[in-house]
Amino acid sequence: MRIRKAVLPVAGMGTRVLPASKVIPKEMLPLVDKPTLQYIVEEAVAAGIEEIIFVTTRSKRSIEDHFDSTPELEQLLKRKGKHKELEEVLRVRTMARYVAVRQPEPLGLGHAILCARDLVDDEPFVVMLGDDLVAPETPCLPRMMEIHEQYGGSVLSLFTSPPEEISAFGVVAAQDVDDDTVKVTHLVEKPAPEEAPSNLAVAGRYILTPDIFDLIEQTPPGKGGEIQITDALEMQAQSGQCYGLRFNGIRYDTGNPLGLVTTTIAYALKRPELAPALRDYMRQVLRNS
Ligand code: G1P
């Protein structure tokens, strides 16, 4: 079955990037001149996703507004002959169908995904986390979709984490089934380094089969007292229904201050109109520091 829907849980408070995220949702913080979340939506659309389901919260209305129509702005751009800008604004609001549902309480990532149940219905879907960016030149969703086609089941994006960072992630035990594909046999959410089953960590892209919703409903609060998607996935793994892609592409974590700065620089360096001046500036700064 072709995967058409992506769930983007964006209800998190973003405490690691306070005070920037106090009023502005962390997913709306810009990388160069575009909100982080727009890059993620573009990645979904490039992989063939047609419907974006935001799981949002009371204080994050600007996320829905960003992808909605803005008649005054559109008319103004038309009147002023700013055709390129108008085209971009129209592209953003028409590149997918957008719907939103609210997570009433911050009960965890598993719970946030469960909030989208009625909108997803009975089909496999993608989950994309709002502060986990994948470089456009190395996308992982298309290959994850192929793995889902071939083996069925849920598919996780996995990367090799340095040991000192492993306890920030879901971590898997897995067996190789193909060059880049593994069967996941066990998952642990944010283990202590000595308890990690391997160095393969879960990145912020998932393909989930719809039986996950019943499993989340059966999942008791886990790490941090929250309902964890990792724990629901453990039940799928136990029944042989969970696979993973060993992903070698570039990932950026924009959920912390250093990640925000380095990702902004990386994305600015991808822009031919900005890169030469930015390189000169960085050389100067490095010489003087
Ligand atoms: C979440 C998941 C974790 C995963 C991580 C990827 O954690 O719970 O299993 O490895 O995303 O970014 P969070 O970063 O929301 O604490």
Coordinates of C-alpha atoms and ligand atoms in Angstrom, one line a residue:
M1 CA 0.0 0.0 0.0
R2 CA 1.4 3.4 -1.0
I3 CA 2.2 5.6 2.0
R4 CA 0.3 8.9 1.7
K5 CA 0.2 10.4 5.1
A6 CA 2.9 11.8 7.5
V7 CA 2.3 12.6 11.2
L8 CA 4.5 15.4 12.5
P9 CA 4.4 15.6 16.3
V10 CA 5.1 19.2 17.1
A11 CA 3.5 19.6 20.5
G12 CA 6.9 19.5 22.4
M13 CA 7.9 22.5 24.5
G14 CA 11.5 22.8 23.2
T15 CA 13.0 23.5 26.6
R16 CA 16.6 22.9 25.2
V17 CA 16.3 26.1 23.0
L18 CA 14.7 28.4 25.5
P19 CA 14.2 31.4 25.6
A20 CA 13.9 31.3 21.8
S21 CA 11.1 28.7 21.9
K22 CA 9.1 30.5 24.6
V23 CA 6.7 32.2 22.2
I24 CA 8.0 30.8 18.8
P25 CA 7.6 27.1 18.4
K26 CA 11.0 25.5 18.2
E27 CA 10.0 24.0 14.8
M28 CA 9.4 27.5 13.5
L29 CA 12.9 28.7 14.3
P30 CA 14.6 29.6 10.9
L31 CA 17.5 27.9 9.2
V32 CA 18.7 30.7 7.1
D33 CA 15.3 32.1 5.9
K34 CA 12.9 29.1 6.2
P35 CA 11.4 27.5 9.3
T36 CA 12.9 24.2 10.2
L37 CA 9.5 22.5 9.9
Q38 CA 9.2 23.6 6.2
Y39 CA 12.3 21.6 5.3
I40 CA 10.7 18.6 7.0
V41 CA 7.4 19.0 5.1
E42 CA 9.4 19.4 1.8
E43 CA 11.3 16.2 2.6
A44 CA 7.9 14.4 3.1
V45 CA 6.5 15.9 -0.2
A46 CA 9.6 14.8 -2.1
A47 CA 9.0 11.3 -0.9
G48 CA 5.4 11.3 -2.3
I49 CA 3.5 12.2 0.9
E50 CA 0.2 14.0 0.2
E51 CA -1.2 14.7 3.6
I52 CA 0.6 16.3 6.6
I53 CA -1.0 15.7 10.0
F54 CA 0.4 18.1 12.6
V55 CA 0.0 17.0 16.2
T56 CA 0.1 20.3 17.9
T57 CA -0.8 22.1 21.0
R58 CA -2.5 25.3 22.2
S59 CA 0.5 27.5 22.1
K60 CA 1.7 26.5 18.6
R61 CA -0.9 28.0 16.4
S62 CA 1.7 29.7 14.2
I63 CA 2.6 26.3 12.7
E64 CA -0.9 25.9 11.2
D65 CA -0.8 29.5 10.1
H66 CA 2.5 29.1 8.3
F67 CA 1.1 26.4 6.0
D68 CA -2.3 28.2 5.5
S69 CA -3.4 30.9 3.0
T70 CA -2.5 34.5 3.7
P71 CA -4.8 36.5 1.4
E72 CA -3.4 40.0 2.5
L73 CA 0.2 39.0 2.0
E74 CA -0.6 37.3 -1.3
Q75 CA -2.5 40.3 -2.6
L76 CA 0.3 42.6 -1.5
L77 CA 2.9 40.6 -3.3
K78 CA 0.8 40.5 -6.4
R79 CA 0.2 44.3 -6.3
K80 CA 3.9 44.9 -5.9
G81 CA 4.9 42.6 -8.7
K82 CA 6.9 40.3 -6.3
H83 CA 6.2 37.3 -8.4
K84 CA 9.0 35.0 -7.1
E85 CA 8.0 35.6 -3.5
L86 CA 4.3 35.1 -4.3
E87 CA 5.1 31.8 -6.1
E88 CA 7.0 30.6 -3.0
V89 CA 4.2 31.5 -0.6
L90 CA 1.6 29.7 -2.9
R91 CA 3.9 26.7 -3.2
V92 CA 4.2 26.2 0.5
R93 CA 0.5 26.2 1.1
T94 CA -0.4 23.9 -1.8
M95 CA 2.4 21.4 -1.8
A96 CA 0.4 19.1 0.5
R97 CA -2.9 18.9 2.3
Y98 CA -2.5 20.0 5.9
V99 CA -4.6 18.9 8.9
A100 CA -4.0 19.3 12.6
V101 CA -5.0 17.7 15.8
R102 CA -4.1 18.7 19.3
Q103 CA -2.4 16.7 22.0
P104 CA -4.2 17.9 25.1
E105 CA -1.5 17.0 27.6
P106 CA 2.3 16.4 27.1
L107 CA 2.1 12.6 27.7
G108 CA 4.9 11.5 25.4
L109 CA 5.7 10.8 21.8
G110 CA 3.7 7.6 21.7
H111 CA 0.7 9.4 23.0
A112 CA 1.2 12.3 20.5
I113 CA 1.1 9.7 17.6
L114 CA -2.0 8.1 19.1
C115 CA -3.7 11.5 18.9
A116 CA -3.5 11.3 15.1
R117 CA -5.3 7.9 15.0
D118 CA -8.6 9.1 13.5
L119 CA -6.8 11.1 10.8
V120 CA -4.5 8.3 9.8
D121 CA -7.1 5.6 9.8
D122 CA -6.2 2.1 8.8
E123 CA -3.1 2.7 6.6
P124 CA 0.7 2.7 7.1
F125 CA 2.1 6.2 7.7
V126 CA 5.3 8.1 8.2
V127 CA 6.3 9.9 11.5
M128 CA 8.8 12.7 11.2
L129 CA 10.2 14.5 14.2
G130 CA 10.4 18.2 14.1
D131 CA 14.0 18.8 15.2
D132 CA 15.6 16.0 13.3
L133 CA 16.6 17.1 9.8
V134 CA 17.9 14.9 7.0
A135 CA 20.0 16.6 4.4
P136 CA 17.9 16.8 1.1
E137 CA 20.8 15.1 -0.9
T138 CA 20.6 12.0 1.3
P139 CA 16.9 11.4 2.1
C140 CA 16.0 8.2 3.9
L141 CA 12.2 8.0 3.4
P142 CA 12.3 6.6 -0.1
R143 CA 14.5 3.7 0.9
M144 CA 12.4 3.1 4.1
M145 CA 9.3 2.9 1.9
E146 CA 11.0 0.2 -0.3
I147 CA 11.9 -1.8 2.8
H148 CA 8.3 -1.5 4.0
E149 CA 7.1 -2.7 0.5
Q150 CA 9.5 -5.7 0.6
Y151 CA 9.2 -6.9 4.2
G152 CA 6.0 -5.3 5.5
G153 CA 6.0 -4.2 9.1
S154 CA 7.2 -0.9 10.6
V155 CA 10.5 0.5 9.5
L156 CA 12.8 2.7 11.6
S157 CA 15.7 4.9 10.5
L158 CA 18.8 3.9 12.4
F159 CA 22.2 5.5 12.7
T160 CA 25.4 4.7 14.6
S161 CA 25.7 6.8 17.7
P162 CA 28.9 7.6 19.5
P163 CA 28.7 5.8 22.9
E164 CA 28.7 9.1 24.9
E165 CA 25.4 10.2 23.1
I166 CA 23.6 6.8 23.1
S167 CA 21.4 7.6 26.1
A168 CA 19.7 10.4 24.2
F169 CA 18.0 8.0 21.8
G170 CA 15.9 4.9 21.4
V171 CA 18.4 2.0 20.8
V172 CA 17.9 -1.3 19.1
A173 CA 19.2 -4.8 18.9
A174 CA 19.0 -6.0 15.3
Q175 CA 20.0 -8.7 12.8
D176 CA 21.1 -8.0 9.3
V177 CA 18.7 -9.0 6.5
D178 CA 20.2 -7.1 3.7
D179 CA 23.1 -4.6 3.0
D180 CA 21.4 -1.7 4.6
T181 CA 18.4 -3.4 6.2
V182 CA 18.0 -5.0 9.6
K183 CA 15.3 -6.9 11.5
V184 CA 14.8 -5.2 14.9
T185 CA 14.5 -7.7 17.7
H186 CA 14.6 -5.4 20.8
L187 CA 14.3 -1.7 21.6
V188 CA 15.1 0.3 24.7
E189 CA 14.3 4.0 25.1
K190 CA 17.3 6.1 26.2
P191 CA 19.3 3.4 28.0
A192 CA 22.3 4.1 30.2
P193 CA 25.4 3.4 28.0
E194 CA 26.2 0.1 29.7
E195 CA 22.7 -1.1 29.1
A196 CA 22.4 -0.1 25.4
P197 CA 21.8 -3.3 23.3
S198 CA 24.0 -1.9 20.5
N199 CA 25.2 1.4 19.1
L200 CA 22.3 1.6 16.6
A201 CA 20.1 4.5 17.6
V202 CA 16.7 5.5 16.3
A203 CA 16.5 8.7 14.3
G204 CA 13.4 10.8 13.8
R205 CA 11.9 9.0 10.8
Y206 CA 9.5 6.1 11.2
I207 CA 7.2 4.1 9.0
L208 CA 4.5 2.7 11.2
T209 CA 1.8 0.1 10.4
P210 CA -1.7 1.1 11.8
D211 CA -1.7 -1.8 14.4
I212 CA 0.7 0.5 16.3
F213 CA -2.3 2.4 17.6
D214 CA -3.7 -0.5 19.6
L215 CA -0.2 -1.2 20.9
I216 CA 0.3 2.4 22.0
E217 CA -3.0 2.1 23.9
Q218 CA -1.6 -0.9 25.8
T219 CA 1.7 0.8 26.5
P220 CA 2.1 2.0 30.1
P221 CA 4.2 5.1 30.8
G222 CA 7.9 4.3 30.4
K223 CA 11.1 6.4 30.4
G224 CA 10.4 9.8 32.0
G225 CA 6.9 8.8 32.9
E226 CA 5.8 9.3 29.3
I227 CA 4.1 6.9 26.8
Q228 CA 7.0 6.1 24.5
I229 CA 6.7 5.0 20.8
T230 CA 9.8 2.9 21.5
D231 CA 7.9 0.7 24.0
A232 CA 5.0 0.2 21.5
L233 CA 7.5 -0.7 18.8
E234 CA 9.1 -3.3 21.2
M235 CA 5.8 -5.2 21.0
Q236 CA 6.0 -5.2 17.2
A237 CA 9.7 -6.2 17.3
Q238 CA 8.7 -9.2 19.6
S239 CA 6.3 -10.4 16.9
G240 CA 8.8 -10.0 14.1
Q241 CA 7.1 -6.9 12.6
C242 CA 9.8 -4.3 12.9
Y243 CA 12.6 -3.5 10.5
G244 CA 15.2 -0.8 10.2
L245 CA 17.3 1.1 7.6
R246 CA 20.9 1.6 8.5
F247 CA 21.0 5.2 7.4
N248 CA 24.4 6.7 6.4
G249 CA 23.2 10.1 5.3
I250 CA 23.6 13.4 7.0
R251 CA 21.4 14.1 10.1
Y252 CA 21.1 17.4 11.9
D253 CA 19.6 17.9 15.3
T254 CA 18.2 21.4 15.6
G255 CA 16.7 20.8 19.0
N256 CA 19.8 22.2 20.9
P257 CA 21.7 25.5 20.6
L258 CA 24.8 24.1 18.9
G259 CA 22.8 22.0 16.5
L260 CA 20.8 25.1 15.5
V261 CA 23.9 27.1 14.7
T262 CA 25.8 24.3 12.9
T263 CA 22.7 23.4 10.9
T264 CA 22.1 27.0 9.9
I265 CA 25.7 27.2 8.7
A266 CA 25.4 23.9 6.8
Y267 CA 22.2 25.0 5.1
A268 CA 23.6 28.5 4.3
L269 CA 26.6 26.8 2.7
K270 CA 24.3 24.9 0.4
R271 CA 23.0 28.2 -1.0
P272 CA 25.1 29.4 -4.0
E273 CA 24.1 33.0 -3.5
L274 CA 25.2 33.0 0.2
A275 CA 28.1 30.5 0.4
P276 CA 31.0 32.5 -0.9
A277 CA 30.4 35.5 1.4
L278 CA 29.7 33.2 4.3
R279 CA 33.0 31.3 3.7
D280 CA 34.9 34.6 3.6
Y281 CA 33.3 35.7 6.8
M282 CA 34.1 32.4 8.6
R283 CA 37.7 32.6 7.5
Q284 CA 37.9 36.1 8.9
V285 CA 36.3 35.1 12.2
L286 CA 38.6 32.1 12.5
R287 CA 41.7 34.2 11.8
N288 CA 40.7 36.6 14.5
S289 CA 39.6 34.1 17.2
Ligands
G1P1 C1 12.7 10.7 20.4 C2 12.5 9.2 20.6 C3 13.8 8.5 20.6 C4 14.5 8.8 19.3 C5 14.7 10.3 19.1 C6 15.2 10.7 17.8 O1 13.3 11.2 21.6 O2 11.8 9.0 21.9 O3 13.6 7.1 20.7 O4 15.8 8.2 19.3 O5 13.4 11.0 19.3 O6 15.5 12.0 17.7 P1 13.4 12.8 21.9 O7 14.5 13.4 21.1 O8 12.0 13.4 21.5 O9 13.6 12.9 23.4

